[in-house]
PDB file of C-alpha atoms in Angstrom:
ATOM      1  CA  MET A 110       0.516 -28.225  25.837  1.00  0.00           C
ATOM      2  CA  SER A 111       2.870 -26.544  23.359  1.00  0.00           C
ATOM      3  CA  ASP A 112       2.638 -22.933  22.335  1.00  0.00           C
ATOM      4  CA  THR A 113       1.868 -23.027  18.626  1.00  0.00           C
ATOM      5  CA  SER A 114       1.054 -19.362  18.404  1.00  0.00           C
ATOM      6  CA  ILE A 115       2.703 -17.300  15.440  1.00  0.00           C
ATOM      7  CA  GLN A 116       4.670 -14.271  16.632  1.00  0.00           C
ATOM      8  CA  ALA A 117       3.392 -11.171  15.517  1.00  0.00           C
ATOM      9  CA  THR A 118       5.330  -7.778  15.376  1.00  0.00           C
ATOM     10  CA  ARG A 119       4.674  -4.178  14.593  1.00  0.00           C
ATOM     11  CA  ILE A 120       6.414  -2.698  11.420  1.00  0.00           C
ATOM     12  CA  VAL A 121       7.810   0.772  11.996  1.00  0.00           C
ATOM     13  CA  SER A 122       9.316   2.838   9.191  1.00  0.00           C
ATOM     14  CA  PRO A 123      10.906   6.183   9.422  1.00  0.00           C
ATOM     15  CA  ALA A 124       9.331   6.968   5.897  1.00  0.00           C
ATOM     16  CA  VAL A 125       5.985   6.052   7.367  1.00  0.00           C
ATOM     17  CA  PRO A 126       6.025   7.341  11.172  1.00  0.00           C
ATOM     18  CA  ASP A 127       3.113   6.257  13.362  1.00  0.00           C
ATOM     19  CA  LEU A 128       1.070   9.167  14.567  1.00  0.00           C
ATOM     20  CA  PRO A 129       1.387   9.874  18.298  1.00  0.00           C
ATOM     21  CA  HIS A 130      -2.446  10.114  18.314  1.00  0.00           C
ATOM     22  CA  ALA A 131      -3.406   7.199  16.100  1.00  0.00           C
ATOM     23  CA  SER A 132      -5.571   4.416  17.142  1.00  0.00           C
ATOM     24  CA  TRP A 133      -4.144   2.093  14.465  1.00  0.00           C
ATOM     25  CA  THR A 134      -0.851   0.533  13.490  1.00  0.00           C
ATOM     26  CA  ASN A 135       0.660   1.029  10.111  1.00  0.00           C
ATOM     27  CA  GLY A 136       1.846  -2.575   9.610  1.00  0.00           C
ATOM     28  CA  ILE A 137       1.616  -5.916  11.349  1.00  0.00           C
ATOM     29  CA  ARG A 138       3.829  -8.982  10.366  1.00  0.00           C
ATOM     30  CA  ILE A 139       2.288 -12.410  11.464  1.00  0.00           C
ATOM     31  CA  GLY A 140       4.717 -15.062  10.456  1.00  0.00           C
ATOM     32  CA  ASN A 141       5.222 -14.243   6.573  1.00  0.00           C
ATOM     33  CA  GLU A 142       2.269 -12.124   6.122  1.00  0.00           C
ATOM     34  CA  LEU A 143       2.105  -8.317   6.402  1.00  0.00           C
ATOM     35  CA  VAL A 144      -1.117  -6.592   6.949  1.00  0.00           C
ATOM     36  CA  LEU A 145      -0.776  -2.810   6.291  1.00  0.00           C
ATOM     37  CA  SER A 146      -3.333  -0.233   7.052  1.00  0.00           C
ATOM     38  CA  GLY A 147      -4.858   2.005   4.521  1.00  0.00           C
ATOM     39  CA  MET A 148      -2.055   4.549   3.524  1.00  0.00           C
ATOM     40  CA  THR A 149      -2.852   8.013   2.177  1.00  0.00           C
ATOM     41  CA  ALA A 150      -0.838  10.760   0.702  1.00  0.00           C
ATOM     42  CA  HIS A 151      -1.236  13.111   3.557  1.00  0.00           C
ATOM     43  CA  PRO A 152       0.089  15.765   3.577  1.00  0.00           C
ATOM     44  CA  THR A 153      -1.295  16.393  -0.191  1.00  0.00           C
ATOM     45  CA  LEU A 154       1.122  19.227  -1.110  1.00  0.00           C
ATOM     46  CA  ASP A 155       3.715  19.082  -3.601  1.00  0.00           C
ATOM     47  CA  ASP A 156       7.096  21.315  -3.214  1.00  0.00           C
ATOM     48  CA  THR A 157       5.508  24.259  -4.347  1.00  0.00           C
ATOM     49  CA  GLY A 158       2.486  23.989  -1.919  1.00  0.00           C
ATOM     50  CA  GLY A 159       0.003  22.886  -4.611  1.00  0.00           C
ATOM     51  CA  PRO A 160      -2.122  19.937  -4.524  1.00  0.00           C
ATOM     52  CA  LEU A 161      -1.070  16.467  -5.582  1.00  0.00           C
ATOM     53  CA  SER A 162      -2.622  14.989  -8.561  1.00  0.00           C
ATOM     54  CA  THR A 163      -4.165  11.455  -8.302  1.00  0.00           C
ATOM     55  CA  ARG A 164      -1.448   9.903 -10.029  1.00  0.00           C
ATOM     56  CA  GLU A 165       1.061  11.808  -7.598  1.00  0.00           C
ATOM     57  CA  GLN A 166      -1.117  10.752  -4.723  1.00  0.00           C
ATOM     58  CA  THR A 167      -1.087   7.251  -5.906  1.00  0.00           C
ATOM     59  CA  LEU A 168       2.704   7.096  -6.122  1.00  0.00           C
ATOM     60  CA  VAL A 169       3.266   8.707  -2.647  1.00  0.00           C
ATOM     61  CA  VAL A 170       1.017   5.887  -1.256  1.00  0.00           C
ATOM     62  CA  LEU A 171       2.577   3.216  -3.096  1.00  0.00           C
ATOM     63  CA  GLY A 172       6.168   4.624  -1.689  1.00  0.00           C
ATOM     64  CA  LYS A 173       4.886   4.359   1.796  1.00  0.00           C
ATOM     65  CA  ILE A 174       3.871   0.641   1.275  1.00  0.00           C
ATOM     66  CA  ARG A 175       7.262   0.056  -0.273  1.00  0.00           C
ATOM     67  CA  ALA A 176       8.810   1.509   2.835  1.00  0.00           C
ATOM     68  CA  LEU A 177       6.772  -0.640   5.322  1.00  0.00           C
ATOM     69  CA  VAL A 178       7.039  -3.790   3.188  1.00  0.00           C
ATOM     70  CA  GLU A 179      11.126  -3.238   2.964  1.00  0.00           C
ATOM     71  CA  GLU A 180      11.275  -2.525   6.746  1.00  0.00           C
ATOM     72  CA  ALA A 181       9.835  -6.024   7.135  1.00  0.00           C
ATOM     73  CA  GLY A 182      12.361  -7.508   4.875  1.00  0.00           C
ATOM     74  CA  GLY A 183      10.435  -7.717   1.701  1.00  0.00           C
ATOM     75  CA  SER A 184      10.243  -5.932  -1.532  1.00  0.00           C
ATOM     76  CA  ILE A 185       7.122  -4.848  -3.914  1.00  0.00           C
ATOM     77  CA  ALA A 186       7.262  -8.111  -5.585  1.00  0.00           C
ATOM     78  CA  ASN A 187       5.951  -9.637  -2.346  1.00  0.00           C
ATOM     79  CA  ILE A 188       2.701  -7.635  -2.440  1.00  0.00           C
ATOM     80  CA  VAL A 189       0.007  -9.834  -2.974  1.00  0.00           C
ATOM     81  CA  LYS A 190      -3.299  -7.723  -2.939  1.00  0.00           C
ATOM     82  CA  LEU A 191      -4.196  -4.104  -2.977  1.00  0.00           C
ATOM     83  CA  THR A 192      -7.484  -2.472  -2.040  1.00  0.00           C
ATOM     84  CA  VAL A 193      -7.597   0.883  -3.543  1.00  0.00           C
ATOM     85  CA  TYR A 194     -10.241   3.370  -2.518  1.00  0.00           C
ATOM     86  CA  VAL A 195     -10.742   6.595  -4.530  1.00  0.00           C
ATOM     87  CA  THR A 196     -13.006   9.682  -4.140  1.00  0.00           C
ATOM     88  CA  ASP A 197     -13.686   9.758  -7.893  1.00  0.00           C
ATOM     89  CA  ILE A 198     -13.988   6.754 -10.080  1.00  0.00           C
ATOM     90  CA  ALA A 199     -13.097   8.763 -12.947  1.00  0.00           C
ATOM     91  CA  ASP A 200      -9.515   8.717 -11.629  1.00  0.00           C
ATOM     92  CA  LYS A 201      -9.151   5.069 -12.334  1.00  0.00           C
ATOM     93  CA  ASP A 202      -7.031   5.668 -15.321  1.00  0.00           C
ATOM     94  CA  GLU A 203      -4.586   7.805 -13.368  1.00  0.00           C
ATOM     95  CA  VAL A 204      -4.360   5.200 -10.520  1.00  0.00           C
ATOM     96  CA  GLY A 205      -3.592   2.426 -13.115  1.00  0.00           C
ATOM     97  CA  ARG A 206      -0.868   4.766 -14.953  1.00  0.00           C
ATOM     98  CA  ALA A 207       0.776   5.007 -11.351  1.00  0.00           C
ATOM     99  CA  ARG A 208       0.381   1.412 -10.693  1.00  0.00           C
ATOM    100  CA  ARG A 209       1.901   0.341 -14.067  1.00  0.00           C
ATOM    101  CA  GLU A 210       4.895   2.723 -13.396  1.00  0.00           C
ATOM    102  CA  PHE A 211       5.143   1.416  -9.879  1.00  0.00           C
ATOM    103  CA  PHE A 212       5.272  -2.153 -10.611  1.00  0.00           C
ATOM    104  CA  ALA A 213       7.150  -1.972 -14.134  1.00  0.00           C
ATOM    105  CA  GLY A 214       9.361  -4.876 -14.754  1.00  0.00           C
ATOM    106  CA  LEU A 215       7.815  -7.449 -12.240  1.00  0.00           C
ATOM    107  CA  GLY A 216       5.891  -9.189 -15.040  1.00  0.00           C
ATOM    108  CA  ALA A 217       2.792  -9.406 -12.893  1.00  0.00           C
ATOM    109  CA  TYR A 218       0.574  -7.216 -10.825  1.00  0.00           C
ATOM    110  CA  PRO A 219      -0.915  -7.992  -7.282  1.00  0.00           C
ATOM    111  CA  ALA A 220      -4.627  -8.792  -7.106  1.00  0.00           C
ATOM    112  CA  SER A 221      -6.451  -5.754  -6.712  1.00  0.00           C
ATOM    113  CA  THR A 222      -9.963  -4.206  -5.769  1.00  0.00           C
ATOM    114  CA  LEU A 223     -10.646  -0.428  -6.753  1.00  0.00           C
ATOM    115  CA  VAL A 224     -13.782   0.968  -5.363  1.00  0.00           C
ATOM    116  CA  ALA A 225     -15.213   4.507  -5.091  1.00  0.00           C
ATOM    117  CA  VAL A 226     -16.084   6.092  -1.760  1.00  0.00           C
ATOM    118  CA  SER A 227     -17.767   9.254  -0.753  1.00  0.00           C
ATOM    119  CA  GLY A 228     -14.737  10.567   0.893  1.00  0.00           C
ATOM    120  CA  LEU A 229     -11.600  10.106   2.899  1.00  0.00           C
ATOM    121  CA  VAL A 230     -10.395  11.509   6.202  1.00  0.00           C
ATOM    122  CA  PHE A 231      -9.290  14.882   4.732  1.00  0.00           C
ATOM    123  CA  PRO A 232     -11.080  16.653   1.608  1.00  0.00           C
ATOM    124  CA  ALA A 233      -7.818  16.867  -0.450  1.00  0.00           C
ATOM    125  CA  LEU A 234      -7.152  13.161  -0.285  1.00  0.00           C
ATOM    126  CA  LYS A 235      -8.084  11.372  -3.512  1.00  0.00           C
ATOM    127  CA  ILE A 236      -6.930   7.745  -2.891  1.00  0.00           C
ATOM    128  CA  GLU A 237      -6.306   5.432  -0.010  1.00  0.00           C
ATOM    129  CA  ILE A 238      -4.765   1.907  -0.500  1.00  0.00           C
ATOM    130  CA  ASP A 239      -4.119  -0.915   1.977  1.00  0.00           C
ATOM    131  CA  ALA A 240      -2.209  -3.949   1.090  1.00  0.00           C
ATOM    132  CA  THR A 241      -1.643  -7.612   1.912  1.00  0.00           C
ATOM    133  CA  VAL A 242       1.958  -8.974   1.618  1.00  0.00           C
ATOM    134  CA  ARG A 243       3.444 -12.213   1.850  1.00  0.00           C
ATOM    135  CA  LEU A 244       7.036 -12.316   2.185  1.00  0.00           C
ATOM    136  CA  ASP A 245       7.329 -16.008   1.027  1.00  0.00           C
ATOM    137  CA  PHE A 246       5.569 -15.101  -2.502  1.00  0.00           C
ATOM    138  CA  ASP A 247       7.250 -13.446  -5.367  1.00  0.00           C
ATOM    139  CA  LEU A 248       5.321 -11.709  -8.121  1.00  0.00           C
ATOM    140  CA  THR A 249       8.165 -12.206 -10.473  1.00  0.00           C
ATOM    141  CA  GLN A 250       7.795 -15.885 -10.064  1.00  0.00           C
ATOM    142  CA  ILE A 251       3.959 -16.250 -10.753  1.00  0.00           C
ATOM    143  CA  GLN A 252       2.877 -18.215 -13.448  1.00  0.00           C
ATOM    144  CA  ALA A 253      -0.218 -17.915 -15.665  1.00  0.00           C
ATOM    145  CA  ALA A 254      -2.748 -20.845 -15.514  1.00  0.00           C
ATOM    146  CA  ARG A 255      -3.106 -23.092 -18.375  1.00  0.00           C
TER     147      ARG A 255
END
């Protein structure tokens, strides 16, 4: 019997260090697919020690996702789906603004789900995003159905 298992590797990026006490992995590559854990903007302070806005937190989180995808040899054009968790649904417009900035120029956006949750691991966190990525997929090549 031949071994037909797909090789899986842990994705490690200096920009998104695994926490020594963590009971999860930030990212796993299985063949051409990456499955990324939920990312937050922790710590949620700006350069002056003030809290980050929802838009700023979203951009930090998307930057972490980018770092993991690039570490695996991909780009943001390979992101297939995002699941976005916000603590206040009223922040959806700020999240959308950050997503438009982040994915500008690609011509298409990943599939997405946005849901409101009662809280995240730390009270200052306003958003968490997990991602599914296919290294053999490219948003810039996506075509609209007819």
